[in-house]
Coordinates of C-alpha atoms in Angstrom, one line a residue:
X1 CA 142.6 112.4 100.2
X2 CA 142.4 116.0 98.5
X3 CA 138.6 116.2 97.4
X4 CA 137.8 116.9 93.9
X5 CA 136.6 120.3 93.0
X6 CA 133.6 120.7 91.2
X7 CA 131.7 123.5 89.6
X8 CA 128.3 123.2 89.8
X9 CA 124.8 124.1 91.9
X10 CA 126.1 127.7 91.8
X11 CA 125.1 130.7 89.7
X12 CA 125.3 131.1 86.1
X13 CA 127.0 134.0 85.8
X14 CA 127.3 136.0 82.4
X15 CA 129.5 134.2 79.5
X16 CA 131.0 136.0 76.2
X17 CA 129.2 135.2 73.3
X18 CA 131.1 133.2 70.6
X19 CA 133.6 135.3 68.5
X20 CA 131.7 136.1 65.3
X21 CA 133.1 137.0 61.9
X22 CA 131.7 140.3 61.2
X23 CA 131.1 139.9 58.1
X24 CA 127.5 140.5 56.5
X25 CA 125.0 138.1 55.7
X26 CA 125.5 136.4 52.2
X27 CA 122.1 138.2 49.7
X28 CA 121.0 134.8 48.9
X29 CA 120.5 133.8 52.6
X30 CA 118.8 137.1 53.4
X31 CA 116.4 136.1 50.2
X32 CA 115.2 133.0 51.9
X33 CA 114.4 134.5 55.1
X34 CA 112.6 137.1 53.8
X35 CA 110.5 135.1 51.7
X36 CA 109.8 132.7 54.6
X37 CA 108.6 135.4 57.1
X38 CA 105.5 135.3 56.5
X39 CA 104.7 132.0 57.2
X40 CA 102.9 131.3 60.3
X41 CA 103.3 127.7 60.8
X42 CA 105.7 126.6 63.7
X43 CA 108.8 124.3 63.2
X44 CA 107.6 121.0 65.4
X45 CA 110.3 120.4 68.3
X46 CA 113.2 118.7 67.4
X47 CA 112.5 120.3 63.5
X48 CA 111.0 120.0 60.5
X49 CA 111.5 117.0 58.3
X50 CA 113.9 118.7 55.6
X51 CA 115.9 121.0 58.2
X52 CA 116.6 116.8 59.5
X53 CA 117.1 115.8 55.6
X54 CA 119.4 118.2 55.2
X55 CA 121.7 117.7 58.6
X56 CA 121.9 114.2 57.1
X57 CA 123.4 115.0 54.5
X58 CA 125.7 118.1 55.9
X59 CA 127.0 115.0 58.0
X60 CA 126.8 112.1 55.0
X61 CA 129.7 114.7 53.2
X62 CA 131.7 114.5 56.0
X63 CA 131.7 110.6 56.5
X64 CA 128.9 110.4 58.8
X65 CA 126.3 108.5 57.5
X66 CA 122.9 109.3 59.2
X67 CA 119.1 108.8 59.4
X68 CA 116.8 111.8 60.1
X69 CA 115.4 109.8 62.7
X70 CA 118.6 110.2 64.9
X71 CA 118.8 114.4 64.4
X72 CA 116.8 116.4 66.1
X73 CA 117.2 120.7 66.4
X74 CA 117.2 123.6 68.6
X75 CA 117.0 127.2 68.4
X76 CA 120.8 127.4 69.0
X77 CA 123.6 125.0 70.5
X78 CA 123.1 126.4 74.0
X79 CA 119.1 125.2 73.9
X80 CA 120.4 121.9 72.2
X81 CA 123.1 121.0 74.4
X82 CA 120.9 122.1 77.6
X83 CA 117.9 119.5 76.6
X84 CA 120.5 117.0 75.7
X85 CA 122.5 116.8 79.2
X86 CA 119.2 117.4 81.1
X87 CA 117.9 114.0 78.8
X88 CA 121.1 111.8 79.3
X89 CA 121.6 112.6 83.5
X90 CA 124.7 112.6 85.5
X91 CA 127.7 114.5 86.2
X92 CA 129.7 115.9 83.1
X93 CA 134.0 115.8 82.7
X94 CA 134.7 119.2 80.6
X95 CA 138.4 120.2 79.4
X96 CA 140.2 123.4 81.1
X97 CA 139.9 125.6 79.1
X98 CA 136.7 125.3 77.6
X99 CA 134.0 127.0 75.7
X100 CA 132.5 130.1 78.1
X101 CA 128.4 129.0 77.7
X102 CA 129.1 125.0 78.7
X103 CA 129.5 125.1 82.7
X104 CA 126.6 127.0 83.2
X105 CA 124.5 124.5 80.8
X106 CA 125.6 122.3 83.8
X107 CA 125.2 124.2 86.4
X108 CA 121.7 125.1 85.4
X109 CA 120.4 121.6 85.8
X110 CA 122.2 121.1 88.9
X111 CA 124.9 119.4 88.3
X112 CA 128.8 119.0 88.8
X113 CA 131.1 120.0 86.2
X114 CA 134.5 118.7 86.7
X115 CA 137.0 120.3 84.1
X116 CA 140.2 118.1 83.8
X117 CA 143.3 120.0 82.2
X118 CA 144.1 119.6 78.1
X119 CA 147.4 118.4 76.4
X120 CA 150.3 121.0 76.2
X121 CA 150.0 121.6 72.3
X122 CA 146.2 121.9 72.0
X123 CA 142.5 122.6 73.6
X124 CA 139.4 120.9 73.0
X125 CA 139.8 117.4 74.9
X126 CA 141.1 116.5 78.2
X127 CA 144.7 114.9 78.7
X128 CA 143.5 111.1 78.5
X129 CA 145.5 110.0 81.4
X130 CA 144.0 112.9 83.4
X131 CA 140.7 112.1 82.6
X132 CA 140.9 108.6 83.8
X133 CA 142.2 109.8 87.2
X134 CA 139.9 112.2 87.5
X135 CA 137.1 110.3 87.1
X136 CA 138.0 107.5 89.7
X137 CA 138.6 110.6 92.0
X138 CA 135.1 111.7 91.8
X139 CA 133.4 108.0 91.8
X140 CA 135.5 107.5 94.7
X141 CA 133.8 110.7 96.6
X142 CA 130.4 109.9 95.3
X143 CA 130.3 111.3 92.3
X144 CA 128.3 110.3 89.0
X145 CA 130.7 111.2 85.7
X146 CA 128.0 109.7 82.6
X147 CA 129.2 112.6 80.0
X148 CA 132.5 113.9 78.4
X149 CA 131.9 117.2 76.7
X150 CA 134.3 118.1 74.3
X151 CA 135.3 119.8 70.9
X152 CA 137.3 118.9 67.9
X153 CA 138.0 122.9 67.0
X154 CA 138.2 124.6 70.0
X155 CA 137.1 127.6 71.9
X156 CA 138.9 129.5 73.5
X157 CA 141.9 128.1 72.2
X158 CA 141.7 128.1 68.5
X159 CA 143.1 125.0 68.2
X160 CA 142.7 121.5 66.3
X161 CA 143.3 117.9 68.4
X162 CA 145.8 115.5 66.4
X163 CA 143.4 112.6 65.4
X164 CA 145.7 110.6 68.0
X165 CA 144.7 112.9 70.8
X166 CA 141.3 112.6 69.9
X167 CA 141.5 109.0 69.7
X168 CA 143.3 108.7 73.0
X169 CA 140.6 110.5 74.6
X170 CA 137.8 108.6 73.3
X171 CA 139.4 105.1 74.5
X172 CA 140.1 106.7 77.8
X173 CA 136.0 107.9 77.5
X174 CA 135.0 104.5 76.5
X175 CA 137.0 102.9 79.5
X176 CA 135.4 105.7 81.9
X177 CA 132.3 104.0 80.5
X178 CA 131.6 107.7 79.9
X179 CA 128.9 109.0 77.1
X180 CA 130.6 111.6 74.5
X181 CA 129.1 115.1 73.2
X182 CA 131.3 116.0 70.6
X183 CA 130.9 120.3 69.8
X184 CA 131.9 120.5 66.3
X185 CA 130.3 123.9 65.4
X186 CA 134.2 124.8 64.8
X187 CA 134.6 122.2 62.4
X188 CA 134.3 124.0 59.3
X189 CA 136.4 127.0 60.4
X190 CA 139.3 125.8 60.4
X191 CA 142.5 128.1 58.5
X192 CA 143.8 125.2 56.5
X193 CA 141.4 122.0 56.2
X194 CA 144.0 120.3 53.9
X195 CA 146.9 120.1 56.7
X196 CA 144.4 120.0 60.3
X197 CA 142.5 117.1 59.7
X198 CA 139.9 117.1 62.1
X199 CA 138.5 113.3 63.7
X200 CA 134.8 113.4 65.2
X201 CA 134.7 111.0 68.0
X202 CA 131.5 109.7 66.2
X203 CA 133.8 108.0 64.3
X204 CA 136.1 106.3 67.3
X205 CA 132.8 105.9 69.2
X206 CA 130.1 105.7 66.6
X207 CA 127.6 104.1 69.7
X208 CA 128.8 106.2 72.1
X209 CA 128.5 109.9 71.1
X210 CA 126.4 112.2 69.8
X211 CA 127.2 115.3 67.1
X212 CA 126.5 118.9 68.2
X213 CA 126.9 121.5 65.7
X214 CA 125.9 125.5 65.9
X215 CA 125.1 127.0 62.7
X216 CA 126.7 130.2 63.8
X217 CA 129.9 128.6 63.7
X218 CA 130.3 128.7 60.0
X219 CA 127.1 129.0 57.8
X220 CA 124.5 131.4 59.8
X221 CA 125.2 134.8 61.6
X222 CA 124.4 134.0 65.0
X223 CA 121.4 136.3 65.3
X224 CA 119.5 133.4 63.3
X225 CA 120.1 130.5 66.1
X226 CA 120.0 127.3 64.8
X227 CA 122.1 124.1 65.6
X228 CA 121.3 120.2 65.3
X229 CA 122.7 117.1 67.2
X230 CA 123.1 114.0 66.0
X231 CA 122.7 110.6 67.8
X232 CA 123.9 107.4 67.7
X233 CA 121.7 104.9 66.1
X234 CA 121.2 102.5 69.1
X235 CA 118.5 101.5 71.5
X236 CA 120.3 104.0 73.7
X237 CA 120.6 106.9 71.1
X238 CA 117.1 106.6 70.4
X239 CA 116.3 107.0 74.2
X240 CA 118.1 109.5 74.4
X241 CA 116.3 111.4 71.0
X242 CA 113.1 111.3 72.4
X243 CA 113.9 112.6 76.1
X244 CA 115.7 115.5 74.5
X245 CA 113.1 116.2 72.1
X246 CA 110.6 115.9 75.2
X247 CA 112.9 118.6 77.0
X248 CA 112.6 120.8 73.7
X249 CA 109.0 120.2 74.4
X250 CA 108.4 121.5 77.9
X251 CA 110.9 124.4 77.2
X252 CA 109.3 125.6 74.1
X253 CA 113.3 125.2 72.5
X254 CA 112.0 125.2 68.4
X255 CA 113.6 126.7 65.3
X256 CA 112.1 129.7 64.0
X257 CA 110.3 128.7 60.8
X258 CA 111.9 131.3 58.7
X259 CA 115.4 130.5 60.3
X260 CA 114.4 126.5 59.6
X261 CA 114.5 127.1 55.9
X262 CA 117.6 129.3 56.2
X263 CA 119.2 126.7 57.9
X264 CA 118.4 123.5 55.5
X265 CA 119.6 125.9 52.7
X266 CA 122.4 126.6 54.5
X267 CA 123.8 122.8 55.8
X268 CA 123.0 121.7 52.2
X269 CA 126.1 124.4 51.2
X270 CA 125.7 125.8 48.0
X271 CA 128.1 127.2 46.2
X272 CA 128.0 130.2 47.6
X273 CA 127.1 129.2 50.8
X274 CA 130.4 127.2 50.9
X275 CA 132.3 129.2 49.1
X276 CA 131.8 132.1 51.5
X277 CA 132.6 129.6 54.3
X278 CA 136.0 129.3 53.0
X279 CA 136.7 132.8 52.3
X280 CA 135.8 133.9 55.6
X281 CA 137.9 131.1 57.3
X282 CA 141.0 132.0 55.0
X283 CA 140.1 135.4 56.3
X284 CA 140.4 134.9 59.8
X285 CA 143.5 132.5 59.5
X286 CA 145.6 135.1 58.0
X287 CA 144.4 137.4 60.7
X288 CA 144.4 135.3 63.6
X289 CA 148.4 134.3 62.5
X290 CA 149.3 138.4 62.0
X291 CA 148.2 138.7 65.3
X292 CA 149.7 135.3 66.7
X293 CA 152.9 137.1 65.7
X294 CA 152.4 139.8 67.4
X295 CA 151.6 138.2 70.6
X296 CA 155.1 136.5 70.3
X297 CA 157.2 139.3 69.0
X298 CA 155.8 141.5 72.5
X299 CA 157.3 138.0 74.8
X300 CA 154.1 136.6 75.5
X301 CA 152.7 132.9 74.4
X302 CA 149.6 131.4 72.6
X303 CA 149.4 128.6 70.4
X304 CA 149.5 129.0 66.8
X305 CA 145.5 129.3 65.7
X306 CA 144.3 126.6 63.3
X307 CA 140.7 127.1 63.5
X308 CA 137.4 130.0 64.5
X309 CA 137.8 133.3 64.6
X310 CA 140.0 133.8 67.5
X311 CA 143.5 133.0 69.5
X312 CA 144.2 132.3 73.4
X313 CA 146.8 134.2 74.4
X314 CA 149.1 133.7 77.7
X315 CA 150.5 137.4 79.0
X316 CA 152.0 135.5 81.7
X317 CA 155.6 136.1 80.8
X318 CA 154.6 139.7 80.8
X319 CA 153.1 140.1 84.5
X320 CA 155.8 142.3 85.8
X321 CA 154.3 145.1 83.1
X322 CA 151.1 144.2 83.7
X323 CA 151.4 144.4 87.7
X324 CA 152.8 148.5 86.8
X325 CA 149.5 148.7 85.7
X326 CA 147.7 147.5 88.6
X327 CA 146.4 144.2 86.6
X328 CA 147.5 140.7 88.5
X329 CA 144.3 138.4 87.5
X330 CA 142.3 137.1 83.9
X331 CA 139.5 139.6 85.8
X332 CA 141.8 142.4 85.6
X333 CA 143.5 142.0 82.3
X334 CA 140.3 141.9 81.4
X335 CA 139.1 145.0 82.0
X336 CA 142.6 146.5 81.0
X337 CA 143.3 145.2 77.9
X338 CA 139.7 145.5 76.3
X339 CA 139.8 149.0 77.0
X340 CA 143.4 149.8 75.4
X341 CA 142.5 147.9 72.4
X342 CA 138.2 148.8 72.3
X343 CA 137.0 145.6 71.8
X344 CA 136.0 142.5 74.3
X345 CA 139.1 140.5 75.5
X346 CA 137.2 138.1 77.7
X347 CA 140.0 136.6 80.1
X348 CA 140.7 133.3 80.8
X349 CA 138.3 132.8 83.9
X350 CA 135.4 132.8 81.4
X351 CA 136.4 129.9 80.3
X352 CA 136.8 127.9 83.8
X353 CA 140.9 128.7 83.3
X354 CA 142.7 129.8 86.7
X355 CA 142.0 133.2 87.6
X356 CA 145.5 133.9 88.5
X357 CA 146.9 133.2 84.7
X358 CA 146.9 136.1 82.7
X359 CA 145.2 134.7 79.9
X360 CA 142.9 136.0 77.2
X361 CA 140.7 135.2 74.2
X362 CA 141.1 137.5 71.5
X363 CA 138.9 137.9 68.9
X364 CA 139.5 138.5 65.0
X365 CA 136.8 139.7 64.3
X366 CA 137.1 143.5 65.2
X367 CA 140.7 143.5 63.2
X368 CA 138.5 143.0 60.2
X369 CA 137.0 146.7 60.7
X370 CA 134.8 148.9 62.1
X371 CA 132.5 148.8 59.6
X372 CA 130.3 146.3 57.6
X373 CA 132.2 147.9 54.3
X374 CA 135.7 147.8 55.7
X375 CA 135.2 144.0 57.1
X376 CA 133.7 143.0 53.4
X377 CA 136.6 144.9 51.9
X378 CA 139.5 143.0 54.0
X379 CA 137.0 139.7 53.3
X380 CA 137.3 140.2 49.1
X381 CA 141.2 142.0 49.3
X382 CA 144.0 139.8 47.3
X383 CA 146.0 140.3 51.0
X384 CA 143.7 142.2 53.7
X385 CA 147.2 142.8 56.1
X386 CA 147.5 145.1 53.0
X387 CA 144.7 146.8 54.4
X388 CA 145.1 150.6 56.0
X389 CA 142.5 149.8 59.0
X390 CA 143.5 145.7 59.0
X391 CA 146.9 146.8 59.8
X392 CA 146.1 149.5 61.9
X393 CA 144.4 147.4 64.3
X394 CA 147.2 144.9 64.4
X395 CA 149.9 147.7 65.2
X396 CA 148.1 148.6 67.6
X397 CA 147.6 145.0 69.3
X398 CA 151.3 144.9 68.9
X399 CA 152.2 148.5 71.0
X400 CA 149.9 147.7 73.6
X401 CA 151.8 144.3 74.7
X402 CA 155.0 146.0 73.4
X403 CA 154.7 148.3 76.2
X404 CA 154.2 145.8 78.8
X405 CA 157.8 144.5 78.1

C-alpha cells in the first residue's frame, strides 16, 4: 500500500504574511490606542472581560449566539491557533492549498499535517470524499487525525465554499469523528456578501468546532495582533478553553492592553468601523476582478475572487514562456514574477501546493498604490480602475503574462 505523506517534525521554514489592504488606519481607531498607551495594566490570558463581551456579540450578529465563558484571545491568530492545537492533541487534516502560517503551527508542536486536495471550483475545505479516504489511510498506518483545519474565505485562493460544500465537509468531519477549527478571519472580506453566503461549520457542527477569527482580516491593521476563538459550549469545549488558555499561560501569548481596547471597539463595529470594512472589501473586489481579467486575457487560469485581498493564479498553461525564461517551478516563478511586477508573489509551494505547478498568490494590495495617499485616493474614488497609478499597475500585470504567450 502507497504510504501516506505527511508534513510534519520538520522545519518551519519562512511563510508570507497575510495580504494586507494598505490602507491607513481609520482616526478613530488610532484615538483609542493612543489614549490606552499609557496604561500599565496587562490583559489576563485568554483577555479581558469586555474584549470577551464584545466577541460575543461580533459572533451574536452573525447567528452565533455565545457566552464569554467559551472565548478566549491571543496576540494574533497564529498565537491562538498554536495554543489551541497544542491543547486539543493529535494529528491535523489541512486542505491543499491552504493558508501559508498553518503547517508550521503543526509542525512546531510535532505533529503530522496531512493536506487532502479541495473541490475543483473553490479553496478552503477538503473534497469530502477525499477526506474520508484519507483519513482511513493514515489510521490504517498509525496515524492519529483528531483535527480538520479549515476556512470559509480562503487563503490563498480567494475563494468562498457553497454552503453545500461546507456542509458536505462537516458530515464527512463528523463521520472522521474529527474536531473542526473553522478560520473565518476572511469572513468579512468578502467582494459581495449579498450573493457569497458564507456557512460556519459552527453552525453544521455547533459541538464540534471551534471559531478562529484574526482581527487583521477585516477590522485591525495587522501590526496591532489580535484574534479570538470561540468554543463550543460542551463539557468538551470547556476542556479544551482552559488547556488553551493554560498554553497562553506558559507562552506568555496575551493581548496588548492598548490593542485590547482597540479590538473590543473594533468587533463591536461602529459605524465607521464597518463602514470602512465594506469600503475596503468593495475596493479590493473590483481590484482583485480587473486583475482576474487580466490573468485570463494573457491564457492563464485562476478562479474568479469572492473574498480577501488577493487571487490564486495558475500560469500553467503558460509554462512554455516561462521555461524561455529559465522558470519551471512555484520557487522560480517566484522569484521571477515578483521582480517584474515589484511586489511579493509568493508561489504556490508556500502554501503546501506542488512545487511543480506554476502557481501564485497575488496580492491587491500593491495595485492600490504606492503610497498611503494614492491607496486612500483609489479607496474614496467613484471607480478607482479610473485611477492613473490603479491602472497602471494593472497594465503592467497584464504585459508581463502577455509576454509569456
Amino acid at each position: 500500500m502507497q504510504r501516506t505523506t505527511a508534513e510534519g517534525r520538520g522545519p518551519v521554514r519562512y511563510g508570507p504574511p497575510a495580504p494586507q489592504p494598505g490602507l491607513p488606519v481609520l482616526p478613530e481607531l488610532v484615538s483609542l490606542l493612543g489614549a490606552a498607551a499609557a496604561r500599565s495594566s496587562p490583559q489576563p490570558p485568554g483577555g479581558g472581560t469586555s474584549l470577551r463581551e464584545a466577541a460575543c456579540r461580533h459572533w451574536g450578529r452573525r447567528g452565533l449566539a455565545t457566552s464569554p465563558g467559551n472565548v478566549a484571545a491571543g496576540p494574533g491568530a497564529p498565537a491562538l491557533l498554536l495554543a489551541l492545537l497544542g491543547a486539543h492533541g493529535g494529528d491535523v487534516m489541512l486542505p491543499r492549498p491552504c493558508p501559508a502560517w498553518w503547517t508550521p503551527q503543526v509542525r512546531l508542536l510535532g505533529r503530522r499535517a496531512y493536506h487532502v486536495p479541495t473541490p475543483a471550483e473553490c479553496g478552503g475545505v477538503p473534497d469530502p470524499y477525499a477526506l474520508l479516504e484519507t483519513v482511513r489511510r493514515v489510521r490504517a498506518e498509525g496515524g492519529e487525525p483528531r483535527v480538520l483545519l479549515l476556512s470559509v474565505a480562503d487563503d490563498p485562493t480567494a475563494t468562498v465554499p457553497p454552503p453545500e460544500l461546507v456542509r458536505e465537509a462537516c458530515e464527512a468531519a463528523q463521520s472522521a469523528g474529527l474536531f473542526v477549527v473553522s478560520d473565518e478571519s476572511w469572513r468579512d472580506t468578502v467582494h459581495r456578501p449579498h450573493d457569497d453566503l458564507v456557512l460556519s461549520p459552527a453552525e453544521m457542527l455547533p459541538d464540534r468546532t471551534a471559531v478562529l477569527v484574526d482581527l487583521s482580516g477585516a477590522l485591525l491593521p495587522a501590526g496591532w495582533p489580535a484574534a479570538v476563538v470561540r468554543f463550543p459550549g460542551t463539557p468538551h469545549g470547556a476542556r479544551l478553553h482552559a488547556h488553551t488558555l493554560d498554553v497562553l499561560t506558559a507562552t506568555g501569548a496575551m493581548v496588548a492592553g492598548p490593542v485590547a481596547g482597540a479590538a473590543a471597539h473594533a468587533l463591536d463595529e461602529p459605524d465607521a468601523v464597518a463602514a470602512r470594512a465594506r469600503a475596503a472589501a468593495r475596493l479590493h473586489g473590483r481590484v482583485a476582478a480587473a486583475a482576474h481579467r487580466e490573468i485570463r486575457a494573457a491564457g492563464a487560469l485562476a478562479r474568479p475572487p469572492q473574498a480577501g485581498r488577493h487571487l490564486y493564479a495558475d500560469l500553467g498553461p503558460l509554462r512554455a514562456g516561462l521555461a524561455r525564461h529559465g522558470v519551471g517551478d512555484a520557487m522560480e516563478l517566484e522569484d521571477w514574477l515578483g521582480a517584474r511586477l515589484g511586489a511579493p508573489t509568493p508561489g504556490g509551494q508556500r502554501f503546501a501546493d506542488e512545487l511543480g505547478a506554476l502557481r501564485v498568490r497575488l496580492s491587491t494590495g500593491p495595485l492600490l498604490g504606492a503610497t498611503p495617499e494614492e491607496r486612500l485616493a483609489a479607496l474614496t474614488a467613484r471607480d478607482p480602475l479610473e485611477l492613473p497609478h490603479v491602472r497602471n499597475a494593472l497594465d503592467l500585470l497584464g504585459s508581463v503574462l502577455a509576454g509569456l504567450a
